[in-house]
Short mmCIF file of C-alpha atoms in Angstrom, two decimals:
data_model
loop_
_atom_site.label_atom_id
_atom_site.label_comp_id
_atom_site.label_asym_id
_atom_site.label_seq_id
_atom_site.Cartn_x
_atom_site.Cartn_y
_atom_site.Cartn_z
CA MET A 16 -23.47 241.17 257.25
CA ILE A 17 -22.68 237.79 255.72
CA VAL A 18 -22.01 234.69 257.80
CA LEU A 19 -20.53 231.61 256.12
CA GLY A 20 -20.86 228.36 258.04
CA ASN A 21 -23.39 226.97 260.47
CA VAL A 22 -23.22 228.82 263.87
CA GLN A 23 -24.60 226.46 266.52
CA THR A 24 -22.99 227.53 269.83
CA PRO A 25 -25.24 229.39 272.29
CA ARG A 26 -22.87 232.33 272.55
CA GLY A 27 -22.62 232.51 268.75
CA ARG A 28 -26.36 232.59 268.37
CA GLU A 29 -26.59 235.39 270.97
CA LEU A 30 -24.10 237.50 269.06
CA LEU A 31 -26.00 237.02 265.81
CA ASP A 32 -29.23 238.10 267.46
CA GLU A 33 -27.55 241.25 268.78
CA VAL A 34 -26.08 242.05 265.35
CA ARG A 35 -29.43 241.71 263.64
CA GLU A 36 -30.60 244.83 265.47
CA TYR A 37 -28.11 246.90 263.45
CA PHE A 38 -27.32 244.84 260.25
CA GLN A 39 -28.99 242.57 257.78
CA VAL A 40 -27.55 239.10 258.44
CA VAL A 41 -27.44 236.49 255.67
CA GLU A 42 -26.35 232.98 256.68
CA ALA A 43 -25.01 230.43 254.14
CA ASP A 44 -22.84 227.32 254.19
CA SER A 45 -20.76 228.39 251.10
CA VAL A 46 -20.29 231.15 248.52
CA ALA A 47 -22.29 229.19 245.99
CA ALA A 48 -25.20 228.78 248.45
CA LEU A 49 -24.92 232.46 249.31
CA SER A 50 -25.29 233.53 245.69
CA GLU A 51 -28.42 231.44 245.41
CA SER A 52 -30.00 232.84 248.57
CA PRO A 53 -32.99 235.19 247.93
CA ASP A 54 -31.64 237.45 250.67
CA CYS A 55 -28.26 237.93 248.91
CA PRO A 56 -27.82 241.47 247.46
CA ALA A 57 -27.57 241.68 243.66
CA GLU A 58 -24.05 243.16 243.69
CA LEU A 59 -22.85 240.46 246.03
CA SER A 60 -24.50 237.80 243.88
CA ARG A 61 -22.53 239.00 240.85
CA VAL A 62 -19.27 238.94 242.82
CA THR A 63 -19.80 235.44 244.10
CA ALA A 64 -20.82 234.25 240.59
CA TRP A 65 -17.63 235.70 239.14
CA GLU A 66 -15.51 234.06 241.80
CA SER A 67 -17.08 230.70 240.96
CA SER A 68 -16.67 231.27 237.21
CA ARG A 69 -13.02 232.23 237.66
CA ASP A 70 -12.35 228.97 239.45
CA ILE A 71 -13.95 227.10 236.55
CA LEU A 72 -12.04 229.09 233.90
CA ASN A 73 -8.75 228.35 235.64
CA GLN A 74 -9.46 224.65 235.31
CA MET A 75 -10.05 224.83 231.55
CA PRO A 76 -7.46 223.21 229.24
CA GLU A 77 -7.56 226.28 226.94
CA GLY A 78 -6.13 229.69 227.63
CA VAL A 79 -8.95 232.15 228.35
CA ALA A 80 -8.67 235.94 228.28
CA ILE A 81 -11.10 238.85 228.57
CA LEU A 82 -10.17 241.75 226.29
CA ASP A 83 -11.25 245.33 225.89
CA THR A 84 -11.93 246.96 222.53
CA ASP A 85 -8.21 247.76 222.13
CA LEU A 86 -7.48 244.01 222.43
CA ARG A 87 -5.69 244.51 225.73
CA ILE A 88 -5.88 241.78 228.35
CA VAL A 89 -8.26 242.66 231.16
CA TRP A 90 -8.12 239.23 232.76
CA GLN A 91 -6.50 235.90 231.91
CA ASN A 92 -6.76 232.40 233.32
CA GLU A 93 -3.82 230.34 234.52
CA ARG A 94 -3.45 228.44 231.20
CA PHE A 95 -3.18 231.65 229.19
CA ALA A 96 -0.62 233.01 231.65
CA ARG A 97 1.35 229.79 231.21
CA TYR A 98 1.36 230.24 227.41
CA VAL A 99 2.69 233.77 227.86
CA ALA A 100 5.40 232.58 230.24
CA GLU A 101 6.46 229.76 227.91
CA LEU A 102 6.85 232.21 225.01
CA SER A 103 8.60 234.78 227.24
CA ARG A 104 6.60 237.65 225.80
CA ASP A 105 5.84 240.99 227.41
CA GLY A 106 3.18 243.56 226.65
CA GLU A 107 -0.54 244.03 226.89
CA GLY A 108 -1.73 243.09 223.42
CA PHE A 109 -3.33 239.70 222.93
CA TYR A 110 -1.30 238.80 219.84
CA SER A 111 2.02 240.08 221.15
CA LEU A 112 1.60 238.08 224.33
CA LEU A 113 1.03 234.92 222.25
CA GLY A 114 4.22 235.53 220.28
CA LEU A 115 2.90 236.89 216.99
CA ASP A 116 5.14 239.50 215.38
CA ALA A 117 2.13 241.24 213.87
CA PRO A 118 -1.64 240.83 214.14
CA PRO A 119 -3.39 239.11 211.25
CA GLU A 120 -5.27 241.03 208.58
CA PRO A 121 -8.69 242.30 209.74
CA SER A 122 -10.45 239.80 207.48
CA GLU A 123 -8.59 236.96 209.24
CA CYS A 124 -8.59 238.41 212.74
CA ALA A 125 -11.00 236.48 214.96
CA LEU A 126 -10.99 239.28 217.56
CA ARG A 127 -11.87 242.09 215.14
CA LEU A 128 -14.52 239.96 213.48
CA ALA A 129 -16.09 239.25 216.86
CA LEU A 130 -16.04 242.95 217.77
CA ALA A 131 -17.81 243.68 214.49
CA GLY A 132 -20.65 241.48 215.66
CA LYS A 133 -19.81 238.28 213.80
CA PRO A 134 -20.79 235.02 215.49
CA THR A 135 -18.11 233.07 217.33
CA VAL A 136 -15.07 233.12 215.03
CA CYS A 137 -12.27 230.51 214.97
CA ARG A 138 -8.83 231.00 213.42
CA THR A 139 -5.49 229.12 213.62
CA LEU A 140 -2.42 231.35 213.88
CA ARG A 141 1.30 230.62 213.87
CA ALA A 142 3.37 232.03 216.71
CA ARG A 143 7.10 231.99 217.21
CA GLU A 144 9.13 228.86 218.00
CA GLY A 145 6.89 226.76 215.77
CA ARG A 146 3.86 227.15 218.04
CA TYR A 147 0.31 227.25 216.70
CA PHE A 148 -2.78 228.52 218.51
CA GLU A 149 -6.42 228.05 217.63
CA ILE A 150 -8.17 231.30 218.57
CA GLN A 151 -11.91 231.61 219.21
CA ALA A 152 -13.57 234.91 220.10
CA THR A 153 -17.05 236.15 220.96
CA ARG A 154 -18.60 239.31 222.45
CA LEU A 155 -19.45 239.01 226.12
CA ASN A 156 -22.32 241.57 226.07
CA ALA A 157 -23.48 241.54 222.49
CA GLN A 158 -26.16 244.23 223.08
CA ALA A 159 -23.80 246.81 224.54
CA THR A 160 -23.42 250.04 222.59
CA ASP A 161 -21.00 251.72 224.93
CA ALA A 162 -17.38 250.74 224.13
CA ASP A 163 -16.50 251.02 227.81
CA ARG A 164 -18.90 248.19 228.56
CA LEU A 165 -17.99 246.03 225.54
CA TYR A 166 -15.63 243.11 226.15
CA LEU A 167 -14.42 240.04 224.26
CA LEU A 168 -14.02 236.53 225.54
CA ALA A 169 -11.14 234.84 223.69
CA THR A 170 -9.82 231.31 224.04
CA ALA A 171 -6.42 230.12 222.84
CA ARG A 172 -5.72 226.42 222.44
CA ASP A 173 -2.23 225.14 221.66
CA VAL A 174 -2.60 223.05 218.47
CA SER A 175 1.12 222.91 217.61
CA VAL A 176 1.23 219.10 217.54
CA ARG A 177 -1.81 218.89 215.28
CA GLU A 178 -0.57 221.56 212.88
CA ASN A 179 3.00 220.26 212.74
CA ASN A 180 1.69 216.76 212.05
CA ARG A 181 -0.63 218.08 209.36
CA GLN A 182 2.31 219.86 207.74
CA LYS A 183 4.39 216.70 207.92
CA PHE A 184 1.61 214.68 206.30
CA ASN A 185 1.34 217.28 203.58
CA SER A 186 5.12 217.41 203.11
CA ILE A 187 5.37 213.61 202.89
CA TYR A 188 2.60 213.60 200.30
CA HIS A 189 4.44 216.17 198.18
CA ALA A 190 7.73 214.37 198.79
CA GLY A 191 6.20 211.22 197.33
CA LEU A 192 5.08 213.12 194.24
CA ASP A 193 8.48 214.74 193.83
CA LEU A 194 10.56 211.61 194.49
CA GLY A 195 8.47 209.63 192.01
CA ASP A 196 8.64 212.33 189.34
CA LEU A 197 11.05 210.42 187.09
CA SER A 198 9.93 210.00 183.52
CA PRO A 199 11.57 207.65 180.98
CA VAL A 200 12.75 210.72 179.07
CA ASP A 201 14.49 212.08 182.18
CA VAL A 202 16.13 208.73 182.83
CA MET A 203 17.45 208.51 179.28
CA GLN A 204 18.91 212.02 179.38
CA LEU A 205 20.78 211.44 182.64
CA SER A 206 23.81 209.27 183.17
CA PRO A 207 23.44 206.38 185.63
CA GLN A 208 25.31 208.24 188.35
CA GLU A 209 23.31 211.41 187.70
CA ARG A 210 20.07 209.48 188.22
CA ILE A 211 21.23 208.25 191.63
CA GLU A 212 22.53 211.68 192.61
CA LEU A 213 19.20 213.27 191.66
CA LEU A 214 17.30 210.83 193.86
CA LYS A 215 19.78 211.28 196.74
CA MET A 216 19.49 215.07 196.48
CA LYS A 217 15.69 214.89 196.73
CA ILE A 218 15.81 212.47 199.66
CA LEU A 219 18.31 214.67 201.49
CA HIS A 220 16.17 217.78 200.95
CA TYR A 221 13.05 216.24 202.42
CA THR A 222 14.90 214.50 205.23
CA GLN A 223 16.70 217.62 206.48
CA ASP A 224 14.41 220.50 205.51
CA VAL A 225 11.05 218.84 206.06
CA MET A 226 11.58 215.99 208.51
CA LYS A 227 14.27 218.00 210.36
CA TYR A 228 16.70 215.08 210.72
CA GLU A 229 20.36 216.05 210.49
CA THR A 230 22.08 212.68 210.91
CA ILE A 231 20.87 210.03 208.46
CA GLU A 232 21.98 206.78 206.84
CA ILE A 233 20.21 204.92 204.04
CA ARG A 234 21.30 201.45 202.94
CA LEU A 235 19.95 199.26 200.13
CA PHE A 236 19.56 195.51 200.31
CA ASP A 237 21.37 193.42 197.68
CA ARG A 238 19.42 190.17 197.52
CA ALA A 239 22.18 188.29 195.74
CA SER A 240 24.83 188.87 198.42
CA GLY A 241 22.66 189.82 201.40
CA ASP A 242 24.72 193.02 201.80
CA LEU A 243 23.29 196.35 202.92
CA ASN A 244 25.08 198.78 200.63
CA LEU A 245 25.36 202.43 201.60
CA LEU A 246 23.32 204.79 199.41
CA LEU A 247 23.38 207.99 201.44
CA GLU A 248 24.83 209.16 204.76
CA VAL A 249 25.14 212.49 206.52
CA GLY A 250 26.72 212.95 209.94
CA MET A 251 27.83 209.35 210.43
CA SER A 252 31.35 208.57 211.59
CA PRO A 253 33.78 207.32 208.91
CA GLU A 254 33.90 203.91 210.61
CA ALA A 255 30.11 203.61 210.52
CA ALA A 256 29.88 204.73 206.89
CA GLN A 257 32.49 202.17 205.81
CA ARG A 258 31.07 199.35 207.91
CA LYS A 259 29.97 196.23 206.00
CA LEU A 260 26.52 195.14 207.07
CA LYS A 261 24.24 192.29 206.09
CA ALA A 262 20.54 191.70 206.55
CA SER A 263 20.82 189.53 209.65
CA THR A 264 19.38 189.54 213.15
CA GLU A 265 22.79 188.71 214.64
CA GLY A 266 26.01 190.73 214.61
CA ASN A 267 24.90 193.43 212.16
CA GLY A 268 23.50 196.05 214.46
CA VAL A 269 20.03 197.52 214.51
CA THR A 270 20.23 198.14 210.76
CA GLY A 271 20.84 194.48 209.96
CA TRP A 272 18.04 193.43 212.33
CA VAL A 273 15.56 195.85 210.71
CA ALA A 274 16.49 194.67 207.20
CA ALA A 275 16.11 191.02 208.20
CA THR A 276 12.79 191.39 210.04
CA GLY A 277 11.16 194.30 208.23
CA LYS A 278 10.31 195.88 211.61
CA SER A 279 11.23 199.35 212.89
CA VAL A 280 13.42 199.86 215.97
CA LEU A 281 13.27 202.89 218.25
CA CYS A 282 16.30 203.22 220.55
CA PRO A 283 15.56 205.85 223.22
CA ASP A 284 18.95 205.11 224.80
CA THR A 285 21.59 203.59 222.53
CA SER A 286 23.69 202.50 225.50
CA GLN A 287 20.90 200.18 226.62
CA ASP A 288 20.36 198.40 223.28
CA GLN A 289 22.87 195.61 222.72
CA ARG A 290 22.10 195.53 219.01
CA TYR A 291 23.21 199.12 218.48
CA LEU A 292 26.51 199.70 216.68
CA ALA A 293 28.08 203.15 216.98
CA GLY A 294 26.93 205.36 214.12
CA ALA A 295 27.01 209.13 214.54
CA LEU A 296 29.58 210.44 217.01
CA GLY A 297 27.98 210.92 220.41
CA ALA A 298 24.60 209.54 219.35
CA ARG A 299 22.36 208.88 222.36
CA SER A 300 19.20 207.77 220.56
CA SER A 301 18.31 206.38 217.14
CA LEU A 302 15.37 205.42 214.96
CA THR A 303 15.66 202.84 212.18
CA VAL A 304 12.85 201.84 209.81
CA PRO A 305 12.76 199.50 206.79
CA LEU A 306 12.34 200.70 203.21
CA ILE A 307 9.39 198.57 202.12
CA PHE A 308 7.74 198.35 198.72
CA GLN A 309 4.85 195.92 198.23
CA GLU A 310 5.74 193.93 201.36
CA GLU A 311 9.36 193.56 200.24
CA VAL A 312 12.28 195.08 202.16
CA LEU A 313 14.46 197.16 199.83
CA GLY A 314 16.73 198.65 202.47
CA THR A 315 16.87 200.65 205.72
CA PHE A 316 16.56 204.28 206.82
CA ASN A 317 18.37 205.30 210.03
CA VAL A 318 18.35 208.65 211.88
CA GLU A 319 20.28 209.45 215.05
CA SER A 320 20.45 212.22 217.67
CA PRO A 321 22.92 213.29 220.38
CA LEU A 322 19.94 213.67 222.74
CA PRO A 323 18.44 210.74 224.65
CA GLU A 324 14.80 209.96 223.87
CA ALA A 325 14.90 212.32 220.88
CA PHE A 326 12.40 210.20 218.94
CA ASN A 327 8.95 208.91 219.84
CA ASP A 328 6.29 206.69 218.32
CA GLU A 329 4.98 209.62 216.31
CA ASP A 330 8.42 210.14 214.73
CA LYS A 331 8.48 206.44 213.93
CA GLN A 332 5.12 206.67 212.20
CA PHE A 333 6.19 209.62 210.06
CA LEU A 334 9.57 208.12 209.17
CA GLU A 335 7.87 204.86 208.14
CA MET A 336 5.53 206.83 205.88
CA PHE A 337 8.43 208.77 204.38
CA SER A 338 10.47 205.59 203.91
CA ARG A 339 7.64 204.04 201.89
CA GLU A 340 7.80 207.01 199.51
CA ILE A 341 11.57 206.56 199.20
CA ALA A 342 11.16 202.82 198.52
CA SER A 343 8.56 203.57 195.85
CA ALA A 344 10.88 206.12 194.20
CA ILE A 345 13.78 203.63 194.23
CA ASN A 346 11.57 200.98 192.69
CA THR A 347 10.35 203.44 190.02
CA LEU A 348 13.91 204.42 189.13
CA ASP A 349 14.92 200.77 188.85
CA LEU A 350 11.91 199.95 186.69
CA LEU A 351 12.63 202.83 184.33
CA THR A 352 16.30 201.88 184.15
CA ALA A 353 15.37 198.23 183.67
CA GLU A 354 13.00 199.26 180.91
CA GLN A 355 15.81 201.08 179.17
CA ILE A 356 18.14 198.11 179.63
CA THR A 357 15.49 195.77 178.29
CA THR A 358 14.97 198.03 175.28
CA ALA A 359 18.70 198.04 174.61
CA VAL A 360 18.89 194.24 174.96
CA GLU A 361 15.88 193.71 172.73
CA SER A 362 17.29 196.07 170.11
CA THR A 363 20.59 194.22 170.13
CA GLN A 364 18.86 190.85 169.90
CA LEU A 365 16.69 192.08 167.04
CA VAL A 366 19.76 193.18 165.07
CA LEU A 367 21.52 189.92 165.84
CA SER A 368 18.53 187.83 164.81
CA GLU A 369 18.37 189.65 161.49
CA VAL A 370 22.05 189.18 160.67
CA ALA A 371 22.49 185.75 162.27
CA THR A 372 21.33 183.64 159.32
CA PRO A 373 23.17 185.64 156.60
CA VAL A 374 26.39 185.60 158.62
CA ASP A 375 26.06 181.85 159.20
CA LYS A 376 25.65 181.30 155.47
CA ILE A 377 28.73 183.39 154.75
CA LEU A 378 30.67 181.33 157.28
CA ASN A 379 29.35 178.04 155.86
CA ASP A 380 30.16 178.98 152.27
CA ALA A 381 33.54 180.48 153.09
CA ALA A 382 34.51 177.40 155.12
CA TRP A 383 33.40 175.13 152.24
CA VAL A 384 35.42 177.13 149.71
CA LEU A 385 38.43 177.22 152.00
CA GLU A 386 38.16 173.45 152.51
CA LYS A 387 38.08 172.76 148.77
CA TYR A 388 40.77 175.15 147.65
CA ILE A 389 43.17 175.20 150.55
CA GLY A 390 46.80 174.96 149.50
CA HIS A 391 46.22 175.96 145.86
CA GLU A 392 46.59 179.74 146.02
CA ALA A 393 47.86 181.55 149.11
CA ALA A 394 46.25 184.91 148.25
CA LEU A 395 42.82 183.29 147.81
CA CYS A 396 43.17 181.40 151.04
CA GLU A 397 44.15 184.60 152.85
CA ARG A 398 41.10 186.44 151.47
CA LEU A 399 38.82 183.60 152.51
CA GLN A 400 40.30 183.68 155.99
CA ARG A 401 39.64 187.44 156.12
CA ILE A 402 36.04 186.84 155.04
CA LEU A 403 35.61 184.33 157.83
CA ARG A 404 37.15 186.62 160.44
CA GLY A 405 35.14 189.62 159.23
CA ALA A 406 31.85 187.72 159.27
CA ARG A 407 32.43 186.59 162.84
CA GLN A 408 33.52 190.09 163.89
CA ILE A 409 30.24 191.56 162.63
CA ARG A 410 28.32 189.56 165.19
CA GLN A 411 30.89 190.13 167.93
CA LEU A 412 30.80 193.90 167.41
CA ILE A 413 27.00 193.93 167.68
CA HIS A 414 27.29 191.90 170.88
CA LYS A 415 29.90 194.27 172.27
CA ALA A 416 27.88 197.39 171.45
CA GLY A 417 24.80 195.93 173.14
CA GLU A 418 26.74 194.88 176.24
CA THR A 419 28.41 198.30 176.51
CA LEU A 420 25.04 200.04 176.43
CA THR A 421 23.51 197.60 178.90
CA GLN A 422 26.41 197.80 181.35
CA SER A 423 26.39 201.60 181.15
CA ASP A 424 22.76 201.69 182.20
CA SER A 425 22.78 198.81 184.67
CA SER A 426 25.62 200.42 186.61
CA GLY A 427 23.11 203.05 187.61
CA THR A 428 20.52 200.67 188.96
CA LEU A 429 20.02 200.47 192.69
CA LEU A 430 18.32 197.14 193.15
CA LEU A 431 18.21 195.48 189.75
CA ASN A 432 19.62 191.94 189.88
CA ARG A 433 19.56 190.50 186.41
CA PRO A 434 19.58 186.68 186.19
CA GLY A 435 22.52 185.14 184.42
CA ARG A 436 24.51 182.04 183.68
CA PRO A 437 28.14 183.07 184.18
CA ALA A 438 29.41 179.66 182.98
CA LEU A 439 27.94 180.29 179.52
CA ARG A 440 29.33 183.75 178.92
CA GLY A 441 31.76 183.83 176.00
CA LYS A 442 31.25 180.15 175.09
CA ARG A 443 31.25 179.37 171.34
CA ILE A 444 28.52 176.92 170.42
CA LEU A 445 27.78 175.36 167.04
CA VAL A 446 24.20 174.18 166.46
CA ALA A 447 23.55 171.78 163.54
CA ASP A 448 19.89 171.34 162.60
CA ASN A 449 17.97 171.23 159.32
CA GLU A 450 15.08 173.32 160.72
CA GLU A 451 15.57 177.06 160.34
CA SER A 452 13.33 177.76 163.36
CA VAL A 453 15.65 175.72 165.57
CA ARG A 454 18.73 177.55 164.30
CA HIS A 455 17.01 180.91 164.80
CA SER A 456 15.93 179.98 168.32
CA ALA A 457 19.46 178.91 169.18
CA HIS A 458 20.72 182.37 168.35
CA GLU A 459 17.89 184.10 170.17
CA LEU A 460 18.02 182.04 173.37
CA LEU A 461 21.71 181.37 173.86
CA GLU A 462 23.07 184.76 172.83
CA ARG A 463 20.89 186.25 175.57
CA TYR A 464 23.25 184.58 178.05
CA GLY A 465 26.45 185.71 176.38
CA CYS A 466 27.08 182.71 174.14
CA GLU A 467 28.55 183.10 170.64
CA VAL A 468 26.33 180.93 168.45
CA GLU A 469 26.91 179.72 164.90
CA THR A 470 24.75 177.26 162.98
CA ALA A 471 24.93 174.66 160.23
CA GLN A 472 22.19 172.92 158.19
CA HIS A 473 24.06 169.71 157.41
CA GLY A 474 26.46 167.35 159.10
CA GLU A 475 29.14 168.14 156.53
CA GLU A 476 28.81 171.88 157.23
CA ALA A 477 29.14 171.17 160.94
CA CYS A 478 32.35 169.25 160.35
CA LEU A 479 33.71 171.95 158.03
CA MET A 480 32.97 174.62 160.62
CA THR A 481 34.62 172.53 163.35
CA ARG A 482 37.77 172.16 161.24
CA SER A 483 37.82 175.92 160.51
CA PHE A 484 36.98 177.20 163.99
CA GLN A 485 37.32 176.20 167.62
CA TYR A 486 34.11 175.57 169.57
CA ASP A 487 33.34 174.86 173.21
CA LEU A 488 30.33 172.70 172.31
CA VAL A 489 28.44 171.30 169.33
CA ILE A 490 24.69 170.55 169.51
CA ALA A 491 23.50 168.38 166.60
CA ASP A 492 20.17 166.88 165.63
CA ILE A 493 20.20 163.09 165.13
CA ARG A 494 18.37 163.44 161.79
CA LEU A 495 20.50 165.67 159.58
CA PRO A 496 19.93 165.58 155.78
CA ASP A 497 23.27 163.97 155.01
CA MET A 498 24.02 161.83 158.08
CA ASN A 499 22.49 160.54 161.29
CA GLY A 500 23.43 161.64 164.80
CA PHE A 501 25.93 158.92 165.51
CA GLU A 502 27.78 159.54 162.22
CA CYS A 503 27.95 163.25 162.94
CA PHE A 504 29.12 162.59 166.51
CA THR A 505 31.84 160.21 165.27
CA GLN A 506 33.21 162.65 162.67
CA LEU A 507 33.21 165.57 165.13
CA LYS A 508 35.18 163.48 167.63
CA ARG A 509 37.74 162.60 164.92
CA ILE A 510 38.28 166.31 164.32
CA ASP A 511 38.53 167.19 168.04
CA GLU A 512 38.50 164.34 170.53
CA GLN A 513 37.93 166.72 173.48
CA LEU A 514 35.03 168.56 171.86
CA PRO A 515 31.79 168.14 173.92
CA VAL A 516 28.77 167.07 171.81
CA ILE A 517 25.07 167.05 172.67
CA LEU A 518 22.58 165.23 170.43
CA MET A 519 18.95 166.33 169.98
CA SER A 520 16.01 164.04 169.22
CA GLY A 521 12.39 164.86 168.49
CA TYR A 522 10.06 163.16 171.01
CA GLY A 523 12.70 160.47 171.71
CA TYR A 524 12.57 159.20 168.09
CA ASP A 525 15.87 157.49 167.28
CA PRO A 526 15.50 154.80 164.60
CA THR A 527 19.27 154.41 164.09
CA HIS A 528 19.98 154.18 167.83
CA SER A 529 22.41 157.09 167.44
CA ILE A 530 22.02 158.17 171.04
CA VAL A 531 22.65 154.71 172.49
CA LYS A 532 25.76 154.18 170.38
CA ALA A 533 27.06 157.70 171.00
CA ARG A 534 26.60 157.30 174.76
CA GLN A 535 28.90 154.29 174.64
CA GLN A 536 31.59 156.54 173.18
CA GLY A 537 31.32 159.46 175.60
CA LEU A 538 28.32 161.53 174.50
CA GLN A 539 28.05 164.55 176.84
CA GLY A 540 24.27 164.95 176.86
CA VAL A 541 20.89 164.47 175.18
CA LEU A 542 18.01 166.88 174.58
CA TYR A 543 14.56 165.65 173.68
CA LYS A 544 12.42 168.11 171.74
CA PRO A 545 10.45 170.03 172.74
CA PHE A 546 12.64 170.96 175.69
CA ARG A 547 12.37 173.82 178.18
CA LEU A 548 14.90 176.63 178.21
CA ASP A 549 16.19 175.69 181.65
CA GLN A 550 16.81 172.12 180.45
CA LEU A 551 18.79 173.42 177.48
CA LEU A 552 20.86 175.74 179.68
CA ASP A 553 21.49 173.03 182.28
CA GLU A 554 22.75 170.53 179.68
CA ILE A 555 25.01 173.13 178.07
CA GLU A 556 26.45 174.16 181.45
CA LYS A 557 27.19 170.54 182.31
CA ALA A 558 28.93 169.97 178.98
CA VAL A 559 31.13 173.07 178.96
CA THR A 560 31.95 172.68 182.66
CA ALA A 561 32.98 169.06 182.17
CA LYS A 562 35.31 170.11 179.37
#
């Protein structure tokens, strides 16, 4: 007879004494103390030990099961039973209860390997509904030879979060490789729109199939205007897709705030965030992260869900990682496109620099001949005029071909903002200087900004060219071989009183005081050699704008 608890009443003690005449009485305060008592029978000791162990096993965070050699469940703890209930599986088999359609191969089966006498074996298996379990198995009585007495102890730990995160990390890594897989050859073979569509297709694949986001919106930041231009959207309402947004913390929704601050925003409840502007129909939660490349915000990436609290900090972390890969791919595409544009521009400039001097000489000579023989023979004058027009058209056609190629490529860029001087585009400028390097530089520098440049070596040539053609500006050195700066300025003004003129002087050297005298008669500007490019461009802009 077993008595649990301390019997202290007189009547209780009398009863115990009477019972001892017929039974063995073992007194203990608890089951645990009973199992440790030297008077406790061996069978009872095993029972009490098992009861204590079962209580411990039920407190474990892993599912625990005892299996027979047919892998049927003999006993399971509360955690394992909960796994089975969550997966709504019936049956006796260990793997079927955990939601596996079929057991793994024997070489990968932790249970079979443990039965074969292998040390504790650990395997990670995928169940249904995207669940993953880490299985560990070991023999309970390793020395047993009788199958009826051989059992397995198996633990199952839900590692779905860990495995899904690992897969996401791996997918993002491969997404980065794939998104950035754009070679210069590929860029050249695709049209500008095809390049963008290829990138959008890859982004959409990884966003929907890997990240599992169905409603997305990606916008790119235009630094010149501050606009957030739509690159890609799926599932957004027409009003949201057409909405004009800027990178601003006020009045431009969560997207504008993220672009302006470079910080992510997680909206667990869109109705509670005053910054939120309606995007997808019925959206209850949203997550917006910046597209950042080398600390610079290139745009925004927004996902939305009809469920409240659909996103958490972990989703934010993964989307930020993925957005960095997208930003890197966008930057790579722009760099490759910019490289192609630069190559086209440089090729055009090289051709122009090679033909610039010969064409100028043709123009100079033809203008001189036309000046000397005008009025004597109509047919000759007409041919000379055709020579002049043809020589100028050569350069204009090269310009046009280069601009067509550049515009064709630049229309496919996503972020490329090329610097320019709109006020100079299409302006015809005549540069008169005895130094060939100066004339060559004038072509090279000014034609880069869309100017049409022609040159002359002498003051007389400059005047001849001005009488033959119309210019928006003349830039002349004060020390020409046949006249000084003031003389050249005076003659040019006689030909066209409204013609802007800029005089150039080396290191401020002006022995004839040409600049002082020309200023008194309306000189538009002065350049002192050596001058910087920005100074040259500023003076030209002032002159042509004033005109």
